[in-house]
CSV table of N, CA and C in Angstrom, one decimal:
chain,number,residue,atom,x,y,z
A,1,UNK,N,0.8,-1.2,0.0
A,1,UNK,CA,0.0,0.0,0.0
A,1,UNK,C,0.9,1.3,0.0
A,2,UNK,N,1.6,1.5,0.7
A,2,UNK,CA,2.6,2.4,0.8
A,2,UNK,C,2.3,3.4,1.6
A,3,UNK,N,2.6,4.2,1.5
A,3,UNK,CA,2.4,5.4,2.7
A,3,UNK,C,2.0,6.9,1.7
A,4,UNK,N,0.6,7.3,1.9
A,4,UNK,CA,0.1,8.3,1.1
A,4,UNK,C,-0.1,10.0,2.6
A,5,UNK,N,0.0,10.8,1.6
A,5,UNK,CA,-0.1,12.3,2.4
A,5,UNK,C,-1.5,12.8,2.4
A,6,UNK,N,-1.8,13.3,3.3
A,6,UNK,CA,-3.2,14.1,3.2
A,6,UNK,C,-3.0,15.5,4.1
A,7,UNK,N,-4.0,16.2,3.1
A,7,UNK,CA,-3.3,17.5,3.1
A,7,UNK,C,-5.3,18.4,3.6
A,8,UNK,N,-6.2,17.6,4.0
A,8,UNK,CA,-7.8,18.2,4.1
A,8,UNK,C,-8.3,17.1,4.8
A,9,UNK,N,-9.5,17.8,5.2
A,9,UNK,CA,-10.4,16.8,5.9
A,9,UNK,C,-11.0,16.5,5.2
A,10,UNK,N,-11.8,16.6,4.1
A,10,UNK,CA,-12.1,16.2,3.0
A,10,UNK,C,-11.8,14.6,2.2
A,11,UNK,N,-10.2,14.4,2.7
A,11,UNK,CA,-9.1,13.4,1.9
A,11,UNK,C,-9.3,12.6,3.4
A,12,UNK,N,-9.4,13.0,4.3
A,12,UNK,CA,-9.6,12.8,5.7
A,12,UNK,C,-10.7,11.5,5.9
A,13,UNK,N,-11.5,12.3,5.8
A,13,UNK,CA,-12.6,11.3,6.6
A,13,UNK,C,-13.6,10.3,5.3
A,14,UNK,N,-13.1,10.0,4.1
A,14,UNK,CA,-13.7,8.8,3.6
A,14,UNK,C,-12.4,7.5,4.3
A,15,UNK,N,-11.0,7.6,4.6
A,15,UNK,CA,-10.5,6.9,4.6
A,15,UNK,C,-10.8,6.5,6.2
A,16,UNK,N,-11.5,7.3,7.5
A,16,UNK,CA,-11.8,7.1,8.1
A,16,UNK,C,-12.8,6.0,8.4
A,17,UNK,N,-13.4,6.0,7.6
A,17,UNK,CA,-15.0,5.4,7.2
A,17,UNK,C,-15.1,4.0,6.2
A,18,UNK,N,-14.3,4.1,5.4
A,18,UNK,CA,-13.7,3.2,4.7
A,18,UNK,C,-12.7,2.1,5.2
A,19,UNK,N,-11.2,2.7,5.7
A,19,UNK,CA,-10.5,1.8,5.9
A,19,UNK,C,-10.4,1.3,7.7
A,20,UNK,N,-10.7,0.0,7.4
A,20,UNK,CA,-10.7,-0.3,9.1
A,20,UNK,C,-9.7,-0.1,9.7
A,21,UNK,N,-8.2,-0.4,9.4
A,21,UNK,CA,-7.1,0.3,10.2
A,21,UNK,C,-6.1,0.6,9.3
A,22,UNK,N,-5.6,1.7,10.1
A,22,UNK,CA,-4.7,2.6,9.5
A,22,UNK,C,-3.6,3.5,10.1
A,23,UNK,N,-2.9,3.5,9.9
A,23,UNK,CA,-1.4,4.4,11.0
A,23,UNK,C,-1.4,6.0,10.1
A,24,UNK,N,-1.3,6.8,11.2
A,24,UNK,CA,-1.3,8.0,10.5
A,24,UNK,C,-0.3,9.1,11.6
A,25,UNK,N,0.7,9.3,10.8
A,25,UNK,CA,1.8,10.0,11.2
A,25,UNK,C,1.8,11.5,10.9
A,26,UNK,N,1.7,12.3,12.1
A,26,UNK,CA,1.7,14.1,12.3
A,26,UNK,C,3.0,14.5,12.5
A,27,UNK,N,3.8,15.4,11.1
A,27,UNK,CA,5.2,15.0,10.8
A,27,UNK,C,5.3,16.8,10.7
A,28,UNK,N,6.3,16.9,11.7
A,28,UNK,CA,6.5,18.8,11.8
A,28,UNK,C,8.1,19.0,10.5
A,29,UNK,N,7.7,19.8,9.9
A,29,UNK,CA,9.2,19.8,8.9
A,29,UNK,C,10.1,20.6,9.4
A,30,UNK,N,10.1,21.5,10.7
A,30,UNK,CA,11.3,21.8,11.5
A,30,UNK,C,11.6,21.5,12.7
A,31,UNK,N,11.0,20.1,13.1
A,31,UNK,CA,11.6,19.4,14.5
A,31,UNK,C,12.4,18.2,13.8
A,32,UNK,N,13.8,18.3,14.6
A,32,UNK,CA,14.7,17.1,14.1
A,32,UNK,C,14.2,16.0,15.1
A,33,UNK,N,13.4,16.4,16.4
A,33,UNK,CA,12.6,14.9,16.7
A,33,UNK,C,11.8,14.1,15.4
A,34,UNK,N,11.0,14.9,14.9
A,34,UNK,CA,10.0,14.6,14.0
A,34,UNK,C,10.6,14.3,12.9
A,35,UNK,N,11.5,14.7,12.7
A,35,UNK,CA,12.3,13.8,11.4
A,35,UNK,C,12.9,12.7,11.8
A,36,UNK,N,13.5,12.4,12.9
A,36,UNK,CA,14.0,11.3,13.4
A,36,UNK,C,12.1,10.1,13.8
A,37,UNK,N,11.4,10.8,14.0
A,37,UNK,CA,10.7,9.6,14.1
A,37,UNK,C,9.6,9.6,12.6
A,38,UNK,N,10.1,10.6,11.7
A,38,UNK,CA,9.2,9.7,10.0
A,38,UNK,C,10.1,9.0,9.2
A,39,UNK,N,11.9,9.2,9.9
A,39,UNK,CA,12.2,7.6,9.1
A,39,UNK,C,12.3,6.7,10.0
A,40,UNK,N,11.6,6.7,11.1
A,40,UNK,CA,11.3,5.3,11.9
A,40,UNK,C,10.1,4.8,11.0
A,41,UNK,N,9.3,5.6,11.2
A,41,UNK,CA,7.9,5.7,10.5
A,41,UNK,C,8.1,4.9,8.9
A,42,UNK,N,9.2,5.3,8.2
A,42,UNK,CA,9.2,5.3,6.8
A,42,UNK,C,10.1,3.7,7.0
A,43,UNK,N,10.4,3.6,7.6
A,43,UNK,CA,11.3,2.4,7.6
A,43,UNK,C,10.2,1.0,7.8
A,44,UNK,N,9.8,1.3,8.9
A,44,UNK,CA,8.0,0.2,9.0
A,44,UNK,C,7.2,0.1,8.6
A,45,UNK,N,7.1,1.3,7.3
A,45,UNK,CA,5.8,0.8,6.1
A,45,UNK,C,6.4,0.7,5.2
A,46,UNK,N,7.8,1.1,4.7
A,46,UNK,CA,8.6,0.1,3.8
A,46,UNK,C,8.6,-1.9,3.9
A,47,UNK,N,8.7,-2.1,5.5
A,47,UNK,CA,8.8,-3.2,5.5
A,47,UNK,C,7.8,-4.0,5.9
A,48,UNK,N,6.7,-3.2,5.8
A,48,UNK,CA,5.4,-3.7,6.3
A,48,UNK,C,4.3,-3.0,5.6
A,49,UNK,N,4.1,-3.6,3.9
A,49,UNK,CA,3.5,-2.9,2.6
A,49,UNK,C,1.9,-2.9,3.2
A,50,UNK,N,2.0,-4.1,3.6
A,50,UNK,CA,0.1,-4.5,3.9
A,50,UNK,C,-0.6,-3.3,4.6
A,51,UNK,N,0.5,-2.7,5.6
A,51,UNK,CA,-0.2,-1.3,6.6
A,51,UNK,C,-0.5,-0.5,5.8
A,52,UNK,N,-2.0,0.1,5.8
A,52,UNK,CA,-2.5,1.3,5.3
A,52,UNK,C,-1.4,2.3,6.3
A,53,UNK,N,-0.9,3.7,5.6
A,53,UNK,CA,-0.6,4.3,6.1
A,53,UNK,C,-0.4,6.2,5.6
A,54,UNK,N,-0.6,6.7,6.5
A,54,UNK,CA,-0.6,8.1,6.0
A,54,UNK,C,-0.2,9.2,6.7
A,55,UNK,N,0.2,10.1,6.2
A,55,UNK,CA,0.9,11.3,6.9
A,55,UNK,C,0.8,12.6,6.6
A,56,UNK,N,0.4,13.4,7.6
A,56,UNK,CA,0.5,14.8,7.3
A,56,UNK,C,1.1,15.8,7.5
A,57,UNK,N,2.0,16.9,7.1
A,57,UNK,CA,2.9,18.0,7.2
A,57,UNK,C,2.0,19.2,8.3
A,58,UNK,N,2.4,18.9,9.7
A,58,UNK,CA,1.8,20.0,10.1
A,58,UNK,C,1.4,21.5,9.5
A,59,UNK,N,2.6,21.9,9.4
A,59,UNK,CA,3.1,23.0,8.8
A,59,UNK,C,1.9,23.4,7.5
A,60,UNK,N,1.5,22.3,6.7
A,60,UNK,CA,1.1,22.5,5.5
A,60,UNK,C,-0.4,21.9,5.8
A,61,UNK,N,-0.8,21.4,6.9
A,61,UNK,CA,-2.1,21.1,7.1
A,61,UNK,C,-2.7,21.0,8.5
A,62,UNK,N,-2.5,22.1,8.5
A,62,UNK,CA,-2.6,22.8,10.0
A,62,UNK,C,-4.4,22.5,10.5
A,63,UNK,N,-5.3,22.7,9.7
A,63,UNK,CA,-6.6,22.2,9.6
A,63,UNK,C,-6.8,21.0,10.1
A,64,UNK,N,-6.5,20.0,9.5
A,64,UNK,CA,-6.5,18.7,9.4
A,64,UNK,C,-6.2,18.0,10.7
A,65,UNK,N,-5.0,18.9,10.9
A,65,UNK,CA,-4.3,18.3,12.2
A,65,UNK,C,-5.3,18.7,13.3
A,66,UNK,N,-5.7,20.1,13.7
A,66,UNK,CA,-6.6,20.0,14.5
A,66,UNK,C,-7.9,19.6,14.5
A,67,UNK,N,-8.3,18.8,13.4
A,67,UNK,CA,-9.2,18.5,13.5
A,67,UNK,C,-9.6,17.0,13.8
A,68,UNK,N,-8.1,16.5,13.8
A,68,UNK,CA,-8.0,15.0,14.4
A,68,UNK,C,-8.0,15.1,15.9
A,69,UNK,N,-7.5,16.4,16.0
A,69,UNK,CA,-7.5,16.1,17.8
A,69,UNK,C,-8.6,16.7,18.4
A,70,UNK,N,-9.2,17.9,18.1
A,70,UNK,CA,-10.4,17.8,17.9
A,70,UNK,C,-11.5,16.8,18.1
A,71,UNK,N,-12.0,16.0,17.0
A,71,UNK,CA,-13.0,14.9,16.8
A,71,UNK,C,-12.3,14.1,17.7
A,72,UNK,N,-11.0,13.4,18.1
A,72,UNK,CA,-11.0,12.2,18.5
A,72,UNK,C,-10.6,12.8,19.9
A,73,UNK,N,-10.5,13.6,20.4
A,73,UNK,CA,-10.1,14.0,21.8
A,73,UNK,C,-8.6,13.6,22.0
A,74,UNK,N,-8.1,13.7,21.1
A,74,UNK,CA,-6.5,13.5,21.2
A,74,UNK,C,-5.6,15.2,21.4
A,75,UNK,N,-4.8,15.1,22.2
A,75,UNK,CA,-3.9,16.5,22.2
A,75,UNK,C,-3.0,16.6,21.8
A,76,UNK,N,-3.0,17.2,20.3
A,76,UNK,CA,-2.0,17.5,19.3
A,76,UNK,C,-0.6,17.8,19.9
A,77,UNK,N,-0.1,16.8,19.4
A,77,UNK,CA,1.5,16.8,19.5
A,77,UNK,C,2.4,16.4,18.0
A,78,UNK,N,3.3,17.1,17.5
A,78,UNK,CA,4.1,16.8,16.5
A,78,UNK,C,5.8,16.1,17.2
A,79,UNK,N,5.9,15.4,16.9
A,79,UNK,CA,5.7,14.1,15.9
A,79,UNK,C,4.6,13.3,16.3
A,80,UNK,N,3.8,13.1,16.1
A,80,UNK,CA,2.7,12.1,16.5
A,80,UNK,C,2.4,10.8,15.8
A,81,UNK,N,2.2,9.7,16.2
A,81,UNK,CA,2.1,8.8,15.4
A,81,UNK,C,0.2,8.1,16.5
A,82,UNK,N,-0.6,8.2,14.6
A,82,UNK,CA,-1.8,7.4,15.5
A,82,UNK,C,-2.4,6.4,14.8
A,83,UNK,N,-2.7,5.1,15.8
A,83,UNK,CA,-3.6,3.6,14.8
A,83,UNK,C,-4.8,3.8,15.2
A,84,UNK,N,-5.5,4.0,13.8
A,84,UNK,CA,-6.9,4.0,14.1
A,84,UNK,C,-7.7,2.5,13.6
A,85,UNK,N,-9.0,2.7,14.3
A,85,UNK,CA,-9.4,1.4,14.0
A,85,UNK,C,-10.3,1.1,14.0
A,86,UNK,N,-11.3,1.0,13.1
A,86,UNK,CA,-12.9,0.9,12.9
A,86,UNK,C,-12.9,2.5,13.2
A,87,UNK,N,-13.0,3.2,12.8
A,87,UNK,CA,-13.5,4.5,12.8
A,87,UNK,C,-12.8,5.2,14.3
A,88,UNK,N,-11.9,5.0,15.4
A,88,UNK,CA,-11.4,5.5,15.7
A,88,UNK,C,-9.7,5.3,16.7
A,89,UNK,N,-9.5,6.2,17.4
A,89,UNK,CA,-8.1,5.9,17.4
A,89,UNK,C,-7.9,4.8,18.9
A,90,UNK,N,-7.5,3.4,18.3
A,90,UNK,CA,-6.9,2.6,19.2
A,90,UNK,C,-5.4,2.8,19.8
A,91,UNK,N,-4.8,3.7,19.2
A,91,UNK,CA,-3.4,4.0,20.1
A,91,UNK,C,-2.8,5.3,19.5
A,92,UNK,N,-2.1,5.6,20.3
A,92,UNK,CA,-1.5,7.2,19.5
A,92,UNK,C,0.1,7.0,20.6
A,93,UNK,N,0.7,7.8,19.9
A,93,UNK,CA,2.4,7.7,21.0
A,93,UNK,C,2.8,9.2,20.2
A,94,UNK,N,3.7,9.4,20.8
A,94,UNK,CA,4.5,11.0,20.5
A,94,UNK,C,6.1,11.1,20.3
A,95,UNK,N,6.3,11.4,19.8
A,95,UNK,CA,8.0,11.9,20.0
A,95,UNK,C,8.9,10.6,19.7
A,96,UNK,N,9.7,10.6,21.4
A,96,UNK,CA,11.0,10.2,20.8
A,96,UNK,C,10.1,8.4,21.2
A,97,UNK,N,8.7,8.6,21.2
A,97,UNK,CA,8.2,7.0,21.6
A,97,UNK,C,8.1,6.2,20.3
A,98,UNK,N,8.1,7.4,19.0
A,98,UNK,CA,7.8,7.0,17.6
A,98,UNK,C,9.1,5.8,17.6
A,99,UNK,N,8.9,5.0,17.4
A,99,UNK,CA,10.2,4.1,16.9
A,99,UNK,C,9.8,2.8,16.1
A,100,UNK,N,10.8,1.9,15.2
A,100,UNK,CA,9.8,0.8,14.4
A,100,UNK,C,9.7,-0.3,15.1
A,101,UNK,N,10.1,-0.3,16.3
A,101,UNK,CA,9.9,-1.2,16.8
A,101,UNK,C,8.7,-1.3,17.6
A,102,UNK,N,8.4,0.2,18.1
A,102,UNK,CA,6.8,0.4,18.7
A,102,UNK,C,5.7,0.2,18.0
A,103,UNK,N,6.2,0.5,16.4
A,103,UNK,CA,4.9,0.7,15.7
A,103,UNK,C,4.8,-0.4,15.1
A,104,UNK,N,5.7,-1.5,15.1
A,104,UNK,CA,5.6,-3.3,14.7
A,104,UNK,C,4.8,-3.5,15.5
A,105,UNK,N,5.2,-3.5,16.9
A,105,UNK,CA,4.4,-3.7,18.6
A,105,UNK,C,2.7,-3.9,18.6
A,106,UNK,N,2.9,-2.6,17.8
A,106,UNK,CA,1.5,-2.3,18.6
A,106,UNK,C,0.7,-2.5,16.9
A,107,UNK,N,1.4,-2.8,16.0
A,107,UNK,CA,0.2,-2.6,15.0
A,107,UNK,C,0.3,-3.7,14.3
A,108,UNK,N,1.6,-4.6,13.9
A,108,UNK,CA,1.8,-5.8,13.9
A,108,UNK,C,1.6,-7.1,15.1
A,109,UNK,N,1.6,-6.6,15.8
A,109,UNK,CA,1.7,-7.2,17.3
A,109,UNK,C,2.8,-8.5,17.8
């Protein structure tokens, strides 16, 4: 599947509704946390194709982002990594917790 960007809530919420699970990564383009954890991120959906996965550029979808934390009562943090599931979020982690071995963990198991 690969790993796709979304940039609206629009692009947002059919994949909500549609895909039963899915990992979605809140990726800041000037924290070097956040860069150190989207190639953890990029490294686990390289080696793990079957994961629906997706990511958004705070910076560039500033909407979007709050509107995940918003609807799902989550408090926005970049780098953020969250597994949703059946329509809502079964785990979320932050920062330096993003790693591929967490995100095997908990979404591979």
């Amino acid at each position: 599947m690969g790993k796709q960007k979304l940039e609206t809530v629009e692009q947002f919420e059919p994949i909500v509704q549609e895909v039963k699970h899915f990992l979605l990564l809140k990726h800041s383009l000037t924290c070097p946390i956040s860069r150190a954890a989207f190639e953890e991120y990029e490294k686990f959906v390289e080696d793990h194709p079957e994961v629906a996965a997706y990511y958004l550029y705070v910076q560039e979808a500033r909407p979007l982002s709050n509107y995940i934390a918003e609807t799902f009562s989550i408090k926005h943090e970049s780098p953020q990594a969250l597994l949703f599931a059946n329509g809502s979020v079964k785990w979320h982690t932050s920062h330096w917790s993003i790693t591929y071995d967490e995100l095997k963990r908990q979404i591979i198991g």
